[in-house]
PDB file of C-alpha atoms in Angstrom:
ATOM      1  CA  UNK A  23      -1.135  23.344  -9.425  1.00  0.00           C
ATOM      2  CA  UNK A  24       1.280  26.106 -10.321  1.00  0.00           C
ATOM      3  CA  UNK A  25       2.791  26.603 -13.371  1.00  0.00           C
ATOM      4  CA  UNK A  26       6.920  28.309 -13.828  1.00  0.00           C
ATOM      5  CA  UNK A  27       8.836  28.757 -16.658  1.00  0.00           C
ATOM      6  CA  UNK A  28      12.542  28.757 -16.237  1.00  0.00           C
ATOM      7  CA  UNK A  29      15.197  29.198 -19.117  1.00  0.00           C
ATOM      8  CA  UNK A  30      11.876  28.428 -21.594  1.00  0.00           C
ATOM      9  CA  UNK A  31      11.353  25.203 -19.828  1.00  0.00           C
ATOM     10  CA  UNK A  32       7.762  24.479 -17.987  1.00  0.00           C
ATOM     11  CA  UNK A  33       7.574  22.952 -14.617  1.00  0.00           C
ATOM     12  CA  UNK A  34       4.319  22.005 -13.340  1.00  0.00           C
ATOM     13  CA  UNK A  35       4.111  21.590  -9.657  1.00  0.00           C
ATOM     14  CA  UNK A  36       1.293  19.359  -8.578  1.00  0.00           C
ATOM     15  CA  UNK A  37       0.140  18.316  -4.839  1.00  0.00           C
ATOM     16  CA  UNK A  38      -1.621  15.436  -4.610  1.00  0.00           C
ATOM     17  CA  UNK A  39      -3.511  14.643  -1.800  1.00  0.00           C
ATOM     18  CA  UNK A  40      -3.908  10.989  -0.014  1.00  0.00           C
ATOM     19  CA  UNK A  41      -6.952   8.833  -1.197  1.00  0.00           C
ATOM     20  CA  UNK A  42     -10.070   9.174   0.876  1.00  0.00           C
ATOM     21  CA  UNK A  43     -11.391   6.274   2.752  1.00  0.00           C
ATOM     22  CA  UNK A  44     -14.283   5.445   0.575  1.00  0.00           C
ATOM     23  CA  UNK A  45     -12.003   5.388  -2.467  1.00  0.00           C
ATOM     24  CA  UNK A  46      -9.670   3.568  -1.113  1.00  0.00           C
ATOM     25  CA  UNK A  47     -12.320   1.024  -0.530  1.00  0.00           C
ATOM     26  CA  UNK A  48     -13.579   1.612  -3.582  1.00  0.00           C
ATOM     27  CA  UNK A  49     -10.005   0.432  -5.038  1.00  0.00           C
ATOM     28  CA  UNK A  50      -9.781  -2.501  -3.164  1.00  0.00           C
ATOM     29  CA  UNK A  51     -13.020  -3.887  -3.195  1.00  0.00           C
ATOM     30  CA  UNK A  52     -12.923  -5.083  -6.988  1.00  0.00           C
ATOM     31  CA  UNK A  53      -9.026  -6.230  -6.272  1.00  0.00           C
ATOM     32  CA  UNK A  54     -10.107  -8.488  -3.775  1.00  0.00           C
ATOM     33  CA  UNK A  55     -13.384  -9.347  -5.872  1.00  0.00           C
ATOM     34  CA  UNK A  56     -15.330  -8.635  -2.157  1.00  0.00           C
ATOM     35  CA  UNK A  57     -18.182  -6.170  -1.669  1.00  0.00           C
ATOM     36  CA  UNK A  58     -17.208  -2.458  -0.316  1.00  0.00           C
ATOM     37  CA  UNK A  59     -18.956  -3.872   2.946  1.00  0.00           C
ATOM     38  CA  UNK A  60     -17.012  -6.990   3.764  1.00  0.00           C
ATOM     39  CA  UNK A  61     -13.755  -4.850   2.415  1.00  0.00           C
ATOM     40  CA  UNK A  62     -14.419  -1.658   4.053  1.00  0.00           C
ATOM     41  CA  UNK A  63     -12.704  -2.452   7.702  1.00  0.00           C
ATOM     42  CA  UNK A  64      -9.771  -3.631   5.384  1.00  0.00           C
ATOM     43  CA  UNK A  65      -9.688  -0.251   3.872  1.00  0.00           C
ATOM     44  CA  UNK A  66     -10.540   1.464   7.258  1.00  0.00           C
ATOM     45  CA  UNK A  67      -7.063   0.085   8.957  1.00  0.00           C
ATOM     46  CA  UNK A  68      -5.000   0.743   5.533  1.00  0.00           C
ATOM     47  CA  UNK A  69      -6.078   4.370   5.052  1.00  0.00           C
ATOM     48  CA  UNK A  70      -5.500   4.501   9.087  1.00  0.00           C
ATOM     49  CA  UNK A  71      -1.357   2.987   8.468  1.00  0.00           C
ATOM     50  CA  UNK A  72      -1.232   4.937   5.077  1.00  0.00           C
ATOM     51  CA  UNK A  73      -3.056   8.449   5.521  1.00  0.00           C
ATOM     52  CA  UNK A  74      -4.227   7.427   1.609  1.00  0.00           C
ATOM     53  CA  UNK A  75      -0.482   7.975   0.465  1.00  0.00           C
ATOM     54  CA  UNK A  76      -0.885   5.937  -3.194  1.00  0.00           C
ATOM     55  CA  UNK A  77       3.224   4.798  -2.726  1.00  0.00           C
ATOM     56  CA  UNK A  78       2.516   3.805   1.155  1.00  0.00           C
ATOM     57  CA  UNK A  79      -0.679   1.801   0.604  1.00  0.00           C
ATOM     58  CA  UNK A  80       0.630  -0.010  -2.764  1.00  0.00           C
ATOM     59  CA  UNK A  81       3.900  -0.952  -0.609  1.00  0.00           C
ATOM     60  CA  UNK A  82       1.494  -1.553   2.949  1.00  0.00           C
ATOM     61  CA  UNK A  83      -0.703  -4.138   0.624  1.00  0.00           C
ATOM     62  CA  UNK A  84       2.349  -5.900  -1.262  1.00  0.00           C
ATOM     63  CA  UNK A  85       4.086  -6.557   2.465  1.00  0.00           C
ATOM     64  CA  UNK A  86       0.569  -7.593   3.983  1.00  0.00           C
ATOM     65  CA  UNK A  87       0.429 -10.531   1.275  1.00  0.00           C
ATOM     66  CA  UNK A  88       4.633 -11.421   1.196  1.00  0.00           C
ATOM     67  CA  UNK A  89       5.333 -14.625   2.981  1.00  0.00           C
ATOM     68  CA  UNK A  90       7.018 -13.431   6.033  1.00  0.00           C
ATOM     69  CA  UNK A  91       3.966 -11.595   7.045  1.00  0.00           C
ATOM     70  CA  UNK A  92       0.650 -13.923   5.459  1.00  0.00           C
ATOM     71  CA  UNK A  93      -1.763 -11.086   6.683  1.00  0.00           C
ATOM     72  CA  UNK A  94      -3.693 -10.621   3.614  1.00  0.00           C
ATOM     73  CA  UNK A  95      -4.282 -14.320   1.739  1.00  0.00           C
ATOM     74  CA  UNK A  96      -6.737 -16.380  -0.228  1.00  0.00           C
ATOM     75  CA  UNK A  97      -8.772 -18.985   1.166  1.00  0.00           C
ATOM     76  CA  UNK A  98      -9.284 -21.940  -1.144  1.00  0.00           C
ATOM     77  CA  UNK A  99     -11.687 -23.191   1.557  1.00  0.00           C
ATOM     78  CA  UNK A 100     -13.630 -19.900   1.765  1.00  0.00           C
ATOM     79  CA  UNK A 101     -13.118 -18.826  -1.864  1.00  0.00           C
ATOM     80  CA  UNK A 102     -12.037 -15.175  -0.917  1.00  0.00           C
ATOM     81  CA  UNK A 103      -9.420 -12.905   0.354  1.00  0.00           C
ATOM     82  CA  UNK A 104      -8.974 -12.733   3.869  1.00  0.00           C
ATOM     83  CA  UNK A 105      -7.189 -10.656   6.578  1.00  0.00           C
ATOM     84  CA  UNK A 106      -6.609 -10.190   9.844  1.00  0.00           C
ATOM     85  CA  UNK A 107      -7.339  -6.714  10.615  1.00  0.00           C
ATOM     86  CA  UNK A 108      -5.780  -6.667  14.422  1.00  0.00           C
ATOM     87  CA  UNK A 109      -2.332  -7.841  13.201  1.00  0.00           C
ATOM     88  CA  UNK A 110      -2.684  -5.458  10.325  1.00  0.00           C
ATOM     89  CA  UNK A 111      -3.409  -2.533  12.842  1.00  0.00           C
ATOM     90  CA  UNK A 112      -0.495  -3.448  14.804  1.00  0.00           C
ATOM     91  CA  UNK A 113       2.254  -3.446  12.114  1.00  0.00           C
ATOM     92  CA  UNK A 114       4.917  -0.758  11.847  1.00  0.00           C
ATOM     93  CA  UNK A 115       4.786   1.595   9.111  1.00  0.00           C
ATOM     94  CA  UNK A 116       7.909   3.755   7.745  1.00  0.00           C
ATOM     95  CA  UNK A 117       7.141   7.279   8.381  1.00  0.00           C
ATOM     96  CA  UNK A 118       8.490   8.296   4.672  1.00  0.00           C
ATOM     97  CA  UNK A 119       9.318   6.290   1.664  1.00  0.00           C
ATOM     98  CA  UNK A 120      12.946   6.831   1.874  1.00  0.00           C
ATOM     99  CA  UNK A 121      12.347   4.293   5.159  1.00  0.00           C
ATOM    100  CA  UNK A 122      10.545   1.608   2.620  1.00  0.00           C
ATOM    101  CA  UNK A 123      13.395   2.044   0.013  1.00  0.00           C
ATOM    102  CA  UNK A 124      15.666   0.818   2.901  1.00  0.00           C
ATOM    103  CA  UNK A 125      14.005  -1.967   3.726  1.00  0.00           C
ATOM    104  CA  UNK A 126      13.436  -2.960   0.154  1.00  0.00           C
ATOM    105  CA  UNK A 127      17.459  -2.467  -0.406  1.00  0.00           C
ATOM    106  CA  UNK A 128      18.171  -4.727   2.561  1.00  0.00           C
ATOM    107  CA  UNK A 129      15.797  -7.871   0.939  1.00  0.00           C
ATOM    108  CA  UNK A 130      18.481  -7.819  -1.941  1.00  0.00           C
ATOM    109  CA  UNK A 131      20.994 -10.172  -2.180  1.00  0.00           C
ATOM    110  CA  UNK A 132      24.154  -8.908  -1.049  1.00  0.00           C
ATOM    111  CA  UNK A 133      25.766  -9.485  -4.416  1.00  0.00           C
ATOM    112  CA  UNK A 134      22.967  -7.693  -6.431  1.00  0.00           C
ATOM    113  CA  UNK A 135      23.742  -4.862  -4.110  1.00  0.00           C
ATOM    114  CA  UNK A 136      27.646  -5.160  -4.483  1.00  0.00           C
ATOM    115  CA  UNK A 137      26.670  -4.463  -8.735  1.00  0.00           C
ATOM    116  CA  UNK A 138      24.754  -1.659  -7.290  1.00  0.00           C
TER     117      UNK A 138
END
């Protein structure tokens, strides 16, 4: 982190790094109220789509669960979370989060986005 002071205001300039695997699976283990084991090939094609990136991985698991998609659900039958981690592994990502902004923007109603 690196600190600068311009015309006597601070600016703190922070990198963060992506989330490793094993805290990535330790995130989404008690989220999907699974053990790290049963969870962890979850995590290991997320953290493959998302390189850890917080924004990608919060927007990869919202689209895995929206309706058009179904890839991350709950089974009444089975009484957990499940996925399907081929189908996962094969979906697109956006390279950068301008990409995901776009394809959030498009979902909105054309008159919401006429207001805009």
């Amino acid at each position: 982190a690196g600190i600068k002071s311009y015309d006597s205001v601070r600016i703190t300039k922070t990198k963060l790094g992506g989330l490793s695997k094993r805290t990535l699976n330790n995130f989404l283990s008690p989220v999907l109220c699974l053990p790290r084991r049963i969870t962890s090939p979850l995590s290991e094609v997320v953290h493959h789509k998302t390189a850890g990136n917080i924004f990608f991985l919060i927007e990869f698991i919202k689209t895995l669960g929206s309706p058009d998609k179904n890839l991350l659900t709950y089974s009444l039958a089975r009484r957990q979370w499940i996925w399907d981690a081929e189908s996962i592994a094969m979906m697109p990502i956006s390279d950068n989060v301008a990409g995901i902004l776009v394809k959030k923007l498009l979902c909105i109603d054309k008159k919401v986005l006429q207001c805009l």
